[in-house]
Short mmCIF file of C-alpha atoms in Angstrom, two decimals:
data_model
loop_
_atom_site.label_atom_id
_atom_site.label_comp_id
_atom_site.label_asym_id
_atom_site.label_seq_id
_atom_site.Cartn_x
_atom_site.Cartn_y
_atom_site.Cartn_z
CA MET A 1 80.95 92.09 74.68
CA GLY A 2 80.66 95.05 77.21
CA ASN A 3 80.03 94.60 80.79
CA LEU A 4 77.04 93.81 82.53
CA PHE A 5 76.28 97.69 82.89
CA ASP A 6 76.50 98.35 79.24
CA ASP A 7 74.56 95.21 78.01
CA PRO A 8 71.29 94.78 80.07
CA SER A 9 70.95 91.39 77.84
CA ALA A 10 74.34 90.22 79.35
CA SER A 11 73.41 87.79 82.33
CA GLY A 12 74.02 84.43 83.85
CA PRO A 13 77.33 82.56 84.27
CA GLU A 14 77.96 83.13 80.52
CA ALA A 15 78.10 86.76 80.73
CA GLU A 16 81.73 88.21 80.13
CA LEU A 17 82.82 90.51 82.89
CA VAL A 18 85.19 93.27 81.76
CA PRO A 19 87.37 94.73 84.46
CA LEU A 20 86.68 98.43 84.94
CA HIS A 21 90.31 99.54 85.29
CA GLN A 22 93.74 97.84 84.48
CA GLU A 23 95.45 97.69 88.00
CA PRO A 24 93.58 96.43 90.68
CA GLY A 25 93.71 98.52 93.81
CA THR A 26 94.85 101.67 92.21
CA GLY A 27 91.50 103.15 91.45
CA ASP A 28 90.26 101.91 94.94
CA SER A 29 93.24 103.65 96.78
CA ARG A 30 92.37 106.90 94.89
CA THR A 31 88.78 106.64 96.02
CA LEU A 32 89.84 105.95 99.66
CA ARG A 33 92.09 108.79 99.57
CA LEU A 34 89.38 111.22 98.47
CA ALA A 35 87.06 109.81 101.32
CA SER A 36 89.57 110.16 104.18
CA PRO A 37 90.15 113.54 105.23
CA GLY A 38 94.01 114.38 105.43
CA ILE A 39 95.82 115.64 108.49
CA ASP A 40 97.94 118.48 108.84
CA GLU A 41 100.74 119.03 111.37
CA VAL A 42 98.17 120.33 113.91
CA ARG A 43 95.88 117.30 113.49
CA LEU A 44 98.94 115.01 113.61
CA ARG A 45 100.21 116.51 117.01
CA ALA A 46 96.42 116.23 118.38
CA LEU A 47 96.52 112.55 117.52
CA LEU A 48 99.81 112.19 119.10
CA ARG A 49 98.33 113.79 122.42
CA TYR A 50 95.40 111.39 122.04
CA GLN A 51 97.76 108.32 122.08
CA GLU A 52 100.04 109.74 125.05
CA ALA A 53 97.07 110.41 127.28
CA PHE A 54 95.75 106.90 126.31
CA LEU A 55 98.63 105.41 127.30
CA ALA A 56 99.26 107.70 130.43
CA HIS A 57 95.80 106.29 131.53
CA ALA A 58 96.41 102.57 130.48
CA GLU A 59 99.90 101.74 130.63
CA GLY A 60 101.10 99.82 133.73
CA ARG A 61 97.54 99.15 135.08
CA PRO A 62 96.57 95.61 135.96
CA GLY A 63 94.10 94.67 133.21
CA ALA A 64 94.94 97.46 131.03
CA ALA A 65 93.15 95.72 128.11
CA ALA A 66 89.99 95.51 130.04
CA PRO A 67 87.10 97.12 128.39
CA ALA A 68 86.66 99.61 131.14
CA THR A 69 90.12 100.72 131.06
CA LEU A 70 90.08 101.08 127.57
CA ALA A 71 86.98 103.20 127.55
CA GLU A 72 88.55 105.45 130.19
CA ALA A 73 91.80 105.97 128.24
CA HIS A 74 89.86 106.52 125.29
CA ALA A 75 87.90 109.13 126.86
CA LYS A 76 91.33 110.73 128.26
CA GLY A 77 92.77 110.83 124.82
CA LEU A 78 89.76 112.41 123.32
CA GLU A 79 89.98 114.93 126.01
CA ALA A 80 93.64 115.61 125.49
CA SER A 81 93.20 115.81 121.77
CA ALA A 82 90.13 117.93 121.50
CA LEU A 83 89.30 116.10 118.43
CA GLY A 84 85.96 114.29 117.72
CA VAL A 85 85.60 110.33 117.68
CA LYS A 86 85.30 109.92 113.92
CA GLU A 87 88.32 112.26 113.29
CA VAL A 88 90.27 110.26 115.95
CA GLU A 89 89.37 107.20 114.52
CA ARG A 90 90.18 108.11 110.91
CA GLY A 91 93.66 109.53 112.04
CA LEU A 92 94.40 106.63 114.15
CA ALA A 93 93.81 104.19 111.06
CA LEU A 94 96.63 106.45 109.10
CA LEU A 95 98.79 106.07 112.27
CA ARG A 96 98.44 102.38 112.45
CA ALA A 97 99.03 101.66 108.94
CA PHE A 98 101.93 103.69 108.74
CA GLY A 99 103.34 102.64 112.24
CA GLY A 100 102.83 98.87 111.53
CA ARG A 101 104.47 98.91 108.24
CA ARG A 102 107.58 100.90 109.56
CA TRP A 103 107.71 98.77 112.81
CA THR A 104 107.66 95.69 110.54
CA LEU A 105 110.38 97.26 108.38
CA GLN A 106 112.74 98.03 111.55
CA ARG A 107 112.07 94.29 112.79
CA VAL A 108 113.13 92.97 109.41
CA ARG A 109 116.25 94.97 109.31
CA THR A 110 117.15 93.90 112.69
CA ARG A 111 116.89 90.03 111.35
CA TYR A 112 118.74 91.06 108.26
CA ALA A 113 121.69 92.63 110.23
CA GLU A 114 121.66 89.25 112.34
CA LEU A 115 121.70 87.18 109.06
CA GLN A 116 124.88 89.18 107.87
CA GLY A 117 126.98 87.34 110.55
CA GLU A 118 126.02 83.95 109.40
CA ASP A 119 128.10 82.10 106.61
CA SER A 120 126.07 79.34 104.89
CA PRO A 121 124.31 78.49 101.88
CA ARG A 122 121.07 78.57 104.01
CA ALA A 123 121.89 81.78 105.55
CA ALA A 124 122.54 83.27 101.98
CA GLU A 125 119.07 81.96 100.64
CA ARG A 126 117.48 83.54 103.89
CA ARG A 127 119.32 86.86 103.19
CA ALA A 128 118.02 86.79 99.81
CA ARG A 129 114.42 86.62 100.74
CA VAL A 130 114.77 89.17 103.56
CA GLU A 131 116.24 91.45 100.94
CA GLU A 132 113.19 91.23 99.00
CA GLU A 133 111.02 91.86 101.92
CA LEU A 134 113.18 94.93 102.80
CA ALA A 135 112.44 96.15 99.48
CA ARG A 136 108.87 95.54 99.58
CA LEU A 137 108.45 97.28 103.11
CA GLU A 138 110.94 100.27 102.11
CA SER A 139 108.61 101.27 99.38
CA LEU A 140 106.03 103.89 100.55
CA GLN A 141 104.05 103.68 97.20
CA GLU A 142 101.05 101.93 98.78
CA LEU A 143 100.67 104.31 101.63
CA GLU A 144 101.24 107.19 99.10
CA GLN A 145 98.47 105.77 97.06
CA ARG A 146 96.26 105.16 99.68
CA TYR A 147 96.69 108.47 101.78
CA GLY A 148 98.79 110.64 99.48
CA PRO A 149 102.59 111.60 99.16
CA GLU A 150 102.12 114.61 101.44
CA GLN A 151 100.54 112.47 104.33
CA VAL A 152 103.37 110.21 104.10
CA ALA A 153 106.08 112.82 104.16
CA LEU A 154 104.39 114.54 107.34
CA LEU A 155 104.43 110.86 108.91
CA LEU A 156 108.11 110.33 108.04
CA ALA A 157 108.99 113.73 109.64
CA HIS A 158 107.56 112.40 112.98
CA GLU A 159 108.42 108.43 112.27
CA PRO A 160 110.51 108.20 115.70
CA GLN A 161 107.59 109.49 117.82
CA ILE A 162 105.02 107.61 115.71
CA LEU A 163 106.90 104.34 115.92
CA ALA A 164 107.30 104.67 119.79
CA LEU A 165 103.81 105.05 120.54
CA HIS A 166 102.86 102.48 117.94
CA THR A 167 104.86 99.83 119.92
CA ARG A 168 103.45 100.98 123.23
CA MET A 169 99.98 101.01 121.98
CA GLY A 170 100.17 97.55 120.72
CA GLN A 171 101.92 96.30 124.15
CA VAL A 172 98.85 97.74 126.02
CA LEU A 173 96.26 96.39 123.63
CA GLN A 174 97.52 92.81 123.55
CA GLY A 175 97.25 92.73 126.94
#
């Protein structure tokens, strides 16, 4: 039996649904990649200027996470970047996805280094779990599927600055 779109007589709970693609997520990632405009070196630098201006206004202020402060910081960031709101939001989504994953990788690497000094069956078991997590986090395949390998390569070239800004933005936004 075909899927519901192929067979108009197929309806109700007994209707068989046929998956439209074999690997869930892969088609969605390609669609999302096509829908999101890529960033180049110039746009990336503009996004980093946005974050720096945002942080210059919000960091260290009492009530930095207050709506008025965040709105002012956002306006300062937009001015510094010379980008539109939509372009900034789309670019920041990419930076958050990349920065969050790489920040987590750093944390897990630190934890793994701490576990190396422990010598017990429990520590060995924990090291094995952390090694699996490291392998998952080190893979950039999901990001490459979602944003494209060129985008990920560009972000990797600026990773230290992106991670520093990601960490600082998180601290400000968490209050």
